[in-house]
Coordinates of C-alpha atoms and ligand atoms in Angstrom, one line a residue:
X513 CA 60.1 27.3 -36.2
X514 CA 58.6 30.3 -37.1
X515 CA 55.3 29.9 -35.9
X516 CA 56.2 29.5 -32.9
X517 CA 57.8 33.6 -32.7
X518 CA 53.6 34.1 -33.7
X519 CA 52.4 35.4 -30.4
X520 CA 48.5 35.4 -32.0
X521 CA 49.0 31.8 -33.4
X522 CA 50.5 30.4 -30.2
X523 CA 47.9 31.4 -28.1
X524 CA 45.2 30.2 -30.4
X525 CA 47.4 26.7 -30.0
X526 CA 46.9 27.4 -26.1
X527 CA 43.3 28.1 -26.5
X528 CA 42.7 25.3 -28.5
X529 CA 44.4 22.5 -26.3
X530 CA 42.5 24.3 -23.1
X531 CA 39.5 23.7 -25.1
X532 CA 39.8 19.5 -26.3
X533 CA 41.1 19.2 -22.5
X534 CA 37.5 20.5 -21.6
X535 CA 36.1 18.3 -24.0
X536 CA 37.9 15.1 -22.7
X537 CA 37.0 16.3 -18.9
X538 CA 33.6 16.9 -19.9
X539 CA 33.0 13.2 -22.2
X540 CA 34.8 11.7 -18.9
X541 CA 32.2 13.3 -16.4
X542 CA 29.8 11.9 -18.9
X543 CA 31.0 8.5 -18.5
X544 CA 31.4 8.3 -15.2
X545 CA 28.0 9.6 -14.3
X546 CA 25.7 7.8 -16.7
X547 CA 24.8 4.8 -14.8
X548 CA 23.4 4.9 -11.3
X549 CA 21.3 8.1 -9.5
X550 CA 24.1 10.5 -10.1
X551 CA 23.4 14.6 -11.3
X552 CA 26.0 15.5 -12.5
X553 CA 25.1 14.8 -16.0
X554 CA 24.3 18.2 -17.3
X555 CA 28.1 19.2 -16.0
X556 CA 29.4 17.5 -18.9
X557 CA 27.2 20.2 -21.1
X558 CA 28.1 23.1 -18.7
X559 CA 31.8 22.1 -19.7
X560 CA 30.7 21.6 -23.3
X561 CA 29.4 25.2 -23.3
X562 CA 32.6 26.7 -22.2
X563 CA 35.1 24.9 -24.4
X564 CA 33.0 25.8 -27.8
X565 CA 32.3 29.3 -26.2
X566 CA 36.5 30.3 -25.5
X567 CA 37.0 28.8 -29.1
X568 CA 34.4 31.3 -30.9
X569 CA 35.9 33.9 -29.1
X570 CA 39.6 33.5 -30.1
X571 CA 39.2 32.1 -33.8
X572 CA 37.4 34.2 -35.7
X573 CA 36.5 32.3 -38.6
X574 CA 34.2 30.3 -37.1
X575 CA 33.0 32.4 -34.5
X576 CA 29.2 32.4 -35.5
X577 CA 29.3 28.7 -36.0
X578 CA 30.7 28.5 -32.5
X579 CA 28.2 30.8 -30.7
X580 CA 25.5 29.3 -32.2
X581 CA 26.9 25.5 -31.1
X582 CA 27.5 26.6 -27.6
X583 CA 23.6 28.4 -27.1
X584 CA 22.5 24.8 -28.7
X585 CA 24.2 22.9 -25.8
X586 CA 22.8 25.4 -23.3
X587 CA 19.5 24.9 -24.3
X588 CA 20.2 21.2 -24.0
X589 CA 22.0 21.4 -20.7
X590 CA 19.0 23.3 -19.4
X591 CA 16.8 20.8 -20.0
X592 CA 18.9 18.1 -19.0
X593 CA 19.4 19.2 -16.0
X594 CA 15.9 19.9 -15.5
X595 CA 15.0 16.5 -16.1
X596 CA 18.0 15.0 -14.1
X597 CA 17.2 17.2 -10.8
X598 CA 13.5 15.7 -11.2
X599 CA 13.3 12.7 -8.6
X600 CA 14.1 9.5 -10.2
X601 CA 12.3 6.4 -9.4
X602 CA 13.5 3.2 -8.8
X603 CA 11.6 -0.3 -10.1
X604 CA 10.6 -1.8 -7.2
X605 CA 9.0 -5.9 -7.4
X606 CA 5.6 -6.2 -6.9
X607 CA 4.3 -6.5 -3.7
X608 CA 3.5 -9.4 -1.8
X609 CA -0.3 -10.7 -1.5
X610 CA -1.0 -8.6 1.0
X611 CA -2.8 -10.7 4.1
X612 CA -6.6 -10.0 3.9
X613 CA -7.4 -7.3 6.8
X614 CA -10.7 -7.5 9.1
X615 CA -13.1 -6.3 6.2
X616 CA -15.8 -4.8 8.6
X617 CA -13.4 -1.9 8.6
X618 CA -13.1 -1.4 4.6
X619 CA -15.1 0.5 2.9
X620 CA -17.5 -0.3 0.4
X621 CA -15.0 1.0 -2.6
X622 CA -12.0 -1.6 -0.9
X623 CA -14.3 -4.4 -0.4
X624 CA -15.1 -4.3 -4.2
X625 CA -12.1 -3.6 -5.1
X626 CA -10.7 -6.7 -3.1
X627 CA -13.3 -8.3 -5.0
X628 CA -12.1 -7.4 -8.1
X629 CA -8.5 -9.1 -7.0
X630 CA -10.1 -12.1 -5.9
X631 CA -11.8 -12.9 -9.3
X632 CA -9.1 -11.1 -12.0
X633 CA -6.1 -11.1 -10.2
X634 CA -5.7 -6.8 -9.9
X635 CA -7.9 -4.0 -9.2
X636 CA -8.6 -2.3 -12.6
X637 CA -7.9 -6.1 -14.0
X638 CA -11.6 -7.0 -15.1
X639 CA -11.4 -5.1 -18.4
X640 CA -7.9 -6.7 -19.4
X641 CA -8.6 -9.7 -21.4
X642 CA -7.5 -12.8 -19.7
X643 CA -6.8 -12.1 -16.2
X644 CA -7.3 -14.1 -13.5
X645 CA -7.2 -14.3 -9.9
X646 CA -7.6 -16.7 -7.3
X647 CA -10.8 -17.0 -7.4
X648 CA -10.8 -18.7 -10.8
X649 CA -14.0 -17.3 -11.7
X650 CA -13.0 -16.0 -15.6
X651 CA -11.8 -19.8 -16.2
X652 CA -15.5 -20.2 -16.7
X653 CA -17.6 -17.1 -16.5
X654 CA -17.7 -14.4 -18.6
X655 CA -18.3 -10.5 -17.1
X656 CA -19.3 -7.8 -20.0
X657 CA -22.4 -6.8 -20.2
X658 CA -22.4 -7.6 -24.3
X659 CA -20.2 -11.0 -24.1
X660 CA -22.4 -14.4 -24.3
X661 CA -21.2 -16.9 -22.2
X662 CA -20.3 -20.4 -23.5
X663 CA -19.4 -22.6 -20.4
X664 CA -21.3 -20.7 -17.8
X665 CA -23.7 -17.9 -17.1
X666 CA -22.8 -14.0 -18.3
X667 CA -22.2 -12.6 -14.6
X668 CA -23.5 -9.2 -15.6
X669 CA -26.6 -8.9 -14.3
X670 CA -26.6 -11.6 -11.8
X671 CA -27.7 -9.5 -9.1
X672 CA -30.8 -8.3 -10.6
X673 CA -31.5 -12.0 -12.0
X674 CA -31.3 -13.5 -8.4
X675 CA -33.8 -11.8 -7.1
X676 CA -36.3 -13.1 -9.6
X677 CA -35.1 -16.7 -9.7
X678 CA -35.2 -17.2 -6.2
X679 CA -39.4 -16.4 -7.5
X680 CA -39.7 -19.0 -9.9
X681 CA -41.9 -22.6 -9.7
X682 CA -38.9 -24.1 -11.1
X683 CA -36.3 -22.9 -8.7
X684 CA -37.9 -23.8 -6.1
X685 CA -39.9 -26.9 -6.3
X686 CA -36.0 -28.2 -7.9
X687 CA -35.4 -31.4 -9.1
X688 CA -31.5 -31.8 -8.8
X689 CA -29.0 -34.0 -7.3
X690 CA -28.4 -32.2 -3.9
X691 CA -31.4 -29.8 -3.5
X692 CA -30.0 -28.5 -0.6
X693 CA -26.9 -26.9 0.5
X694 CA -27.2 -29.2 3.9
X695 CA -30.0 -30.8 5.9
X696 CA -31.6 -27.7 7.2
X697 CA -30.0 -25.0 5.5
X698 CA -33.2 -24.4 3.5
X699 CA -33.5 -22.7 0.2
X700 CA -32.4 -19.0 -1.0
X701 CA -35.2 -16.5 -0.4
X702 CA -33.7 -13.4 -1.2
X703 CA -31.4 -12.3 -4.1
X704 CA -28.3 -12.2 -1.9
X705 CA -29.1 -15.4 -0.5
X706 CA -29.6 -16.8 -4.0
X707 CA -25.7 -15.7 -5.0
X708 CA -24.3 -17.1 -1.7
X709 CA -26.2 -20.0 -2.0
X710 CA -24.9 -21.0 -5.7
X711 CA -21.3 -20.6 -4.7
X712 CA -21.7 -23.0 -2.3
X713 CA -23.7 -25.0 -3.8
X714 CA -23.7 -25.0 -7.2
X715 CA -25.8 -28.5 -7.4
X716 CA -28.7 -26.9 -5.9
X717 CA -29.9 -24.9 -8.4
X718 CA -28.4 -25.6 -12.2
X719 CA -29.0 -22.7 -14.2
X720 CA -30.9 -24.4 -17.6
X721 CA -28.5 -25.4 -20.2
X722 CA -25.4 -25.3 -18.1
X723 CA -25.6 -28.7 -16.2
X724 CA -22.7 -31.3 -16.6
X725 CA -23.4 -33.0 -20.1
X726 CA -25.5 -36.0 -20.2
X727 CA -27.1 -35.1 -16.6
X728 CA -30.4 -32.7 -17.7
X729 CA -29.1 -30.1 -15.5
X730 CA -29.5 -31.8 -12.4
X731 CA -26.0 -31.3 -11.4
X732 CA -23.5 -28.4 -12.1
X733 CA -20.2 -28.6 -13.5
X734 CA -19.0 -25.2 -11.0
X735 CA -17.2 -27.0 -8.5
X736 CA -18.1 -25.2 -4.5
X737 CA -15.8 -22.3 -4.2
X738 CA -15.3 -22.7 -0.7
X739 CA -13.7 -25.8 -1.0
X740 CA -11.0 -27.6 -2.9
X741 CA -9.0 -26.3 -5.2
X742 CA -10.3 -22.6 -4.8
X743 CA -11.2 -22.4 -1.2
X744 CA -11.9 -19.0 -0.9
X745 CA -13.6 -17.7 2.6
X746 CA -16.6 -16.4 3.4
X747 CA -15.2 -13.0 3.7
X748 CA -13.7 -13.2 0.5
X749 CA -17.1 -14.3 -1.3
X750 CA -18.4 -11.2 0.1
X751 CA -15.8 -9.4 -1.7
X752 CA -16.8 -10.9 -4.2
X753 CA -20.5 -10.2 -4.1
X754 CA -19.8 -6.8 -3.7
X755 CA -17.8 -5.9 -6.6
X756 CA -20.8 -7.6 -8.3
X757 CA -23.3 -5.1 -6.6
X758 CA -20.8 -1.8 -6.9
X759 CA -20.0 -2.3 -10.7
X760 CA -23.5 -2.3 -11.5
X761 CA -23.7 0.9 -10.0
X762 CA -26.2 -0.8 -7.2
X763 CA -25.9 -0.2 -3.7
X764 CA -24.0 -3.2 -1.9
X765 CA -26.1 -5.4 1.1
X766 CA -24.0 -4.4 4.4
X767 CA -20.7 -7.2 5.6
X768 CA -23.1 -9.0 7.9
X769 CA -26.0 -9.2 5.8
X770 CA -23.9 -11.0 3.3
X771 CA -21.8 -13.1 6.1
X772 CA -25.2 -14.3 7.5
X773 CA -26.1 -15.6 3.5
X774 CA -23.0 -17.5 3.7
X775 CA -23.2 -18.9 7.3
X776 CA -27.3 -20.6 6.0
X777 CA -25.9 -22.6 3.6
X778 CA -22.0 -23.5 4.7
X779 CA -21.9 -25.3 7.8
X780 CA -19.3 -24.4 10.6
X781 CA -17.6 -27.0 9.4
X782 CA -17.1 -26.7 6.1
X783 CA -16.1 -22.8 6.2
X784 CA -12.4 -21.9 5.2
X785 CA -10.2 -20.2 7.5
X786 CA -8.1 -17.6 6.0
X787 CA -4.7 -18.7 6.5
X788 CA -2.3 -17.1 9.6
X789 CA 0.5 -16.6 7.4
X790 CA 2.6 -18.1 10.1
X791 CA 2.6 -21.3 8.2
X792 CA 3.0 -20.5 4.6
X793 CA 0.4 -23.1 4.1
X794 CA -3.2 -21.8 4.6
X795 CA -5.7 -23.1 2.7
X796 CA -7.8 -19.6 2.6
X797 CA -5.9 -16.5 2.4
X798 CA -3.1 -16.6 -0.2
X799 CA -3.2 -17.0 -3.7
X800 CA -3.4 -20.7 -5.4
X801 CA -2.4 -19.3 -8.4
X802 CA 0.9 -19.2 -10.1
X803 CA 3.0 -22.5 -9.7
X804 CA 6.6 -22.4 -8.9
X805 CA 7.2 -25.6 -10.7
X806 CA 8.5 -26.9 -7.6
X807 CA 5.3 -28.0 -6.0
X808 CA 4.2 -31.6 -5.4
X809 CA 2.5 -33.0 -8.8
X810 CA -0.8 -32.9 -6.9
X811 CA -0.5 -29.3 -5.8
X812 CA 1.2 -28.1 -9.3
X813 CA -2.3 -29.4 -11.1
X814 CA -4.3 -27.6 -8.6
X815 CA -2.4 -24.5 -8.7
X816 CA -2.1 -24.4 -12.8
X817 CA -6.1 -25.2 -12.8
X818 CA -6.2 -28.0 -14.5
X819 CA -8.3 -29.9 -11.9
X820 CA -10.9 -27.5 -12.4
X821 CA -12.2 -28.9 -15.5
X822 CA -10.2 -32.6 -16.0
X823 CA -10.1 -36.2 -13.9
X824 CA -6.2 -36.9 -14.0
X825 CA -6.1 -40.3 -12.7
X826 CA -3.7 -41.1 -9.7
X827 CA -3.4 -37.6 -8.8
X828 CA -5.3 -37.5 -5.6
X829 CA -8.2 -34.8 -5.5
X830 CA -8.2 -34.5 -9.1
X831 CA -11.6 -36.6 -9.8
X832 CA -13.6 -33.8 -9.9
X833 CA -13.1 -31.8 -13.2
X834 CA -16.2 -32.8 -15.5
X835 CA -15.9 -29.6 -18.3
X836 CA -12.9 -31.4 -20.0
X837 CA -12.1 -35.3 -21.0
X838 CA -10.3 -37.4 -18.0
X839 CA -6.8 -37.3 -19.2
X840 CA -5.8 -40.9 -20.3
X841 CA -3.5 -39.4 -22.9
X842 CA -1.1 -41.8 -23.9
X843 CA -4.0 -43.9 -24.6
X844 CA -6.0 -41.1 -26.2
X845 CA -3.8 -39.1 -27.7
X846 CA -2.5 -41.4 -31.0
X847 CA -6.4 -41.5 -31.5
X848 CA -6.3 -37.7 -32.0
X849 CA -3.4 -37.7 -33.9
X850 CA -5.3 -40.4 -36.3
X851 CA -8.9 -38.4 -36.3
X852 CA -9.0 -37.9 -39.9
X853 CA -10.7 -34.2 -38.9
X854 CA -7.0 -33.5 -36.7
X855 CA -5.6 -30.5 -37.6
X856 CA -3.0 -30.0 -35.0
X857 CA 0.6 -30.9 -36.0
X858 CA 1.4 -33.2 -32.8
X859 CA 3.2 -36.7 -33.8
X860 CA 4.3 -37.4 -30.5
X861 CA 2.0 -38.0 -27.5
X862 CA 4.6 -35.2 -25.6
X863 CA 3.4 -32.8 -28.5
X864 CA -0.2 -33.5 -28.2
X865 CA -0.4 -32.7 -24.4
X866 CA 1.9 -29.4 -25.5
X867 CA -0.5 -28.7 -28.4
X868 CA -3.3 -29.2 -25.7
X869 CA -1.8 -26.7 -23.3
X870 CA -0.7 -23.5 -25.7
X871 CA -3.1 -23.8 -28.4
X872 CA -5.9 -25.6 -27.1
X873 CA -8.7 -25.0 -30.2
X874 CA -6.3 -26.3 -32.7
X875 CA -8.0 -29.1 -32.4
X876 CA -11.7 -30.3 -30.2
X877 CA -12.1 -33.2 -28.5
X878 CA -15.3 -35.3 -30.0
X879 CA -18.4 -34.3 -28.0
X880 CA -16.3 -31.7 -25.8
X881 CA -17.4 -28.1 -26.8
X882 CA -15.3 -25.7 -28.9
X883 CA -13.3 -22.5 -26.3
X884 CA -14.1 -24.4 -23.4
X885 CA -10.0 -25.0 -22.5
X886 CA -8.9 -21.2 -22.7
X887 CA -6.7 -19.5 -25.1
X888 CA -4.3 -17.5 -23.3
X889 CA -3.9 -20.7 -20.6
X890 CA -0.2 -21.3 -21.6
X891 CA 1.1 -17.6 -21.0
X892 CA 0.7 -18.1 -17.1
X893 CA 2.4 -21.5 -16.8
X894 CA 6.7 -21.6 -16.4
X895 CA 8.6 -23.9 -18.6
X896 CA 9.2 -26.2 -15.2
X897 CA 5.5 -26.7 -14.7
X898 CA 4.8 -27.6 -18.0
X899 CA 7.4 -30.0 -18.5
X900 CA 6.4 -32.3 -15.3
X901 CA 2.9 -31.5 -16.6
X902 CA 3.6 -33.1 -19.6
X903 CA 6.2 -35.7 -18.2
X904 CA 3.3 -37.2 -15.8
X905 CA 0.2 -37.0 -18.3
X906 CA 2.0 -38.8 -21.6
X907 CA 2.4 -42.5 -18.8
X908 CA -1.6 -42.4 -18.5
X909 CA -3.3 -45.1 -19.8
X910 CA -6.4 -46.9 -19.1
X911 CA -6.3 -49.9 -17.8
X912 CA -2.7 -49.5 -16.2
X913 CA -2.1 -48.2 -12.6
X914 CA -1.0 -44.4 -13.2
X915 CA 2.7 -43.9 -12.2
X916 CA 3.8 -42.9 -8.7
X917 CA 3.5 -39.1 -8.5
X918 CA 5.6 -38.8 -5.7
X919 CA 8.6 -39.8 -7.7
X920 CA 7.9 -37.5 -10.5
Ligands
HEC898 C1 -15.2 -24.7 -13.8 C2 -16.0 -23.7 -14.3 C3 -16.5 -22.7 -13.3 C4 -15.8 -21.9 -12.4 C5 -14.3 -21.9 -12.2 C6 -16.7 -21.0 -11.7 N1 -18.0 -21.3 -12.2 FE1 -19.7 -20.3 -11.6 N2 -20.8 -21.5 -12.8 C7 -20.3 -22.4 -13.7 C8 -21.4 -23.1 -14.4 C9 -21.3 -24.1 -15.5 C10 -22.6 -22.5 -13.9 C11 -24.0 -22.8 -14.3 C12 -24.6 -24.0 -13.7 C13 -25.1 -23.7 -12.3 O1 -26.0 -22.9 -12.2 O2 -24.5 -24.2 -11.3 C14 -22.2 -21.5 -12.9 C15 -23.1 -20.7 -12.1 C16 -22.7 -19.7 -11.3 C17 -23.6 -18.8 -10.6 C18 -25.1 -18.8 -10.8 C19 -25.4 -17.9 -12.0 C20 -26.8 -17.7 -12.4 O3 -27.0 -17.0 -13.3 O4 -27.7 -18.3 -11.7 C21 -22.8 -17.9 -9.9 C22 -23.3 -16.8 -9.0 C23 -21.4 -18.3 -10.1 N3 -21.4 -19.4 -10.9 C24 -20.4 -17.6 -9.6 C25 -19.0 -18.0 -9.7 C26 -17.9 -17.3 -9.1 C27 -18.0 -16.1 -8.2 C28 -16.8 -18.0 -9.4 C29 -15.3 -17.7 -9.0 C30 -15.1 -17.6 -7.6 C31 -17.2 -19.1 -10.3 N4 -18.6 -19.1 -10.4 C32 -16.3 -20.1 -10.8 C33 -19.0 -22.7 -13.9 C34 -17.9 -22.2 -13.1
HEC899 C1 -11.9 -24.4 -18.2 C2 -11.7 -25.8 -18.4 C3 -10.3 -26.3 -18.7 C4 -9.1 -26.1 -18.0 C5 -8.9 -25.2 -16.8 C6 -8.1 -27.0 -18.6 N1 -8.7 -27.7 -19.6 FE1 -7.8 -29.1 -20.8 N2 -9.5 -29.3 -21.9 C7 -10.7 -28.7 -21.6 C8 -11.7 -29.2 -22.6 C9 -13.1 -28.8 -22.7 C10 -11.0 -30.0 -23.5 C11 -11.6 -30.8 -24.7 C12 -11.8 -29.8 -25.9 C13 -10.5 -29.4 -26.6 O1 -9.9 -30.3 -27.1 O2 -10.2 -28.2 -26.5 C14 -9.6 -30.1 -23.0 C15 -8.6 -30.9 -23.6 C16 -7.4 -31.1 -23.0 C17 -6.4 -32.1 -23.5 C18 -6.6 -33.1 -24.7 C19 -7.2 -34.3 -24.1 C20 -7.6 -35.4 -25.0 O3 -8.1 -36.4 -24.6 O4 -7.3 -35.3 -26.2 C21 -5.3 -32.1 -22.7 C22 -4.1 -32.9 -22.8 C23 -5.6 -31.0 -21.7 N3 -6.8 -30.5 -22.0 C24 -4.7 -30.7 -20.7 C25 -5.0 -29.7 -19.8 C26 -4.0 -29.2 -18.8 C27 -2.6 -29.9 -18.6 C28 -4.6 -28.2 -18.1 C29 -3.9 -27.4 -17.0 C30 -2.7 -26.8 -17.3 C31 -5.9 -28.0 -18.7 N4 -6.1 -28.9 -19.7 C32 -6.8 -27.1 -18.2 C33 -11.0 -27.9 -20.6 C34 -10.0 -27.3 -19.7

């Protein structure tokens, strides 16, 4: 073994084991530390450094290669560690709906931007296509100032346009099927009062060309907000109003002026708690939105909307909807699939109500209008709740009792 009498050669061999069992400590240190909130990363490239720096040293040959290696993983370790010493956040879930607080102590910027919530789900939501919030408002409305409304009313500019149709003959000599919100209550005679007065009463005044087909605008497809399915409170349709003042960059009517609009046109009666939280249950303050799929057939309807716009027969509380057809599909549906104009690609009644759901304009309805069922309705709606959605619609059919939704 005569390498071994080489005292130069057999300490290179020293050397060079001392440096691959830096190596292996180092790529272990690595290992150990990636996952979780340690910072000890940049150890690992510390040891790196010092491994290739004692191998430039002692073989020659490479030593320029192995110098300029070792500055390379400083550089990198510095930064590493950098990085890794910054503090590192965690994901944490969203937030619960937070309980609405007293909102005589917000100010003006929180009270719109509640408002905001209420009608597209988020603050900072109304310029993201498709959101929604309890309120249900974008089911129907439309917000930019350049988009042209279909089912309802732009609300850009609403409160500007109150104040002068509160002025005109035909809003107020109205010829509709409730003229008033309630005996008494009288008519809007302000702006303010005007906006209070159609969102709880949207049959009082019908703005032209909006009215429920067939009925020459005397009566308005908008159901009341206050009540059933959307119940939203007072307080919360003052929110409301006052996002639609703020954005506008116009200065907001004070809480109480705006509570006292409500108050003339909802009786004591009629006006929605917000809910205590205590129960789980309240019919004001937390959102409908958003069904678990594990919700009682009546409630999952309410929550995924469709009650808002369809009569679905034997669900009770769902005989209000007027914007799309009442949903006797199994008796329908083979007709649509037949329509000679069809174009959807349904062959089962089960596929039709799907088709209906995720791609609603695929195919119109005779005499219903074109985009009135949104696009983007599918996206919010969990595989449970459309499959009892679908497993309760495709039994209706006229002229047979509707099944037992208890059961289902
Ligand atoms: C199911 C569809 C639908 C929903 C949901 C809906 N609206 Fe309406 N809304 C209408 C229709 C249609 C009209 C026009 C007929 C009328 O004047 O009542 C209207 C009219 C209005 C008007 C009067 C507009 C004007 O120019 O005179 C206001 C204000 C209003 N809605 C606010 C709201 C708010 C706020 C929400 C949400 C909390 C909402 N609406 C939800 C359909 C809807
Ligand atoms: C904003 C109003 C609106 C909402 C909300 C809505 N729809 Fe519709 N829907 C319509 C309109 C309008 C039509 C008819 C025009 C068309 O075919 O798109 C329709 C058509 C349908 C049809 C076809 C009916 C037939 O007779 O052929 C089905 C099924 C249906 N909707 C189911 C639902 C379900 C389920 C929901 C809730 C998850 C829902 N819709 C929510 C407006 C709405």
């Amino acid at each position: 073994m005569d390498f071994l009498k080489d005292k130069k050669l057999l300490f290179r061999l020293w050397i060079g084991l001392l440096a691959l069992g830096l190596v292996v400590l180092a790529i272990t240190n690595y290992r150990v530390n990636f996952y979780g909130n340690s910072r000890l990363l940049p150890v690992s490239l510390g040891i790196f450094v010092t491994a290739t720096f004692l191998l430039g040293i002692y073989f020659q040959k490479v030593r320029v290669v192995m110098h300029g290696a070792a500055f390379m993983i400083f550089v990198a370790a510095a930064f590493a560690g950098f990085s890794n010493w910054l503090p590192q956040t965690i994901g944490e879930p969203p937030p619960f709906e937070e309980k609405i607080a007293d909102i005589s102590t917000m100010s003006t910027q929180e009270l719109a931007d509640l408002g905001e919530k209420l009608i597209f789900g988020a603050v900072g939501a109304s310029t993201v296509k498709g959101s929604i919030g309890k309120g249900q408002c974008p089911l129907c409305h439309v917000f930019g100032s350049s988009e042209h409304g279909e089912r309802a009313p732009n609300m850009y500019g609403l409160p500007d346009r109150s104040e002068k149709i509160v002025k005109l003959d035909e809003y107020q000599n109205r010829d509709t099927v409730q003229t008033v919100a309630f005996d008494g209550s009288g008519i809007a005679e302000s702006g303010l009062e005007y906006m209070a007065e159609s969102h709880a009463c949207p049959n009082c005044y019908v703005s032209p060309g909006f009215g429920k087909g067939g009925t020459n605008d005397r009566e308005s497809p908008m159901p009341a907000i206050h009540k059933s399915p959307i119940n939203l409170t007072i307080d919360e349709m003052v929110a409301i109003d006052t996002w639609s003042y703020i954005r506008e960059g116009l200065e907001a009517p004070s809480v109480d002026e705006m509570r006292v609009a409500y108050e003339k046109f909802i009786p004591e009666d009629e006006r929605p708690q917000a809910s205590s939280g205590a129960d789980g249950e309240g019919e004001g303050g937390e959102s409908q939105l958003y069904a678990t799929g594990d919700e009682p057939l009546p409630k999952l309807f309410e929550k995924a909307q469709c009650t808002v716009c369809h009569v679905i027969p034997g669900i009770p509380d769902a005989d209000e909807g007027d914007f799309g057809p009442e949903l006797y599909v199994k008796t329908n549906a083979p007709k649509r699939m037949k329509d000679k104009n069809y174009t959807g690609s349904a062959s089962s009644v089960e596929a039709y109500i799907l088709e209906s759901i995720l791609d609603p304009n695929l195919y119109i309805v005779p005499d219903f209008d074109e985009d009135l069922m949104p696009e983007d309705f599918g996206t919010g709606l969990n595989a449970k709740t459309v499959f009892r959605i679908v497993n309760y619609l495709s039994q209706l059919e006229k002229g047979k009792d509707p099944p037992n939704h208890e059961e289902m």
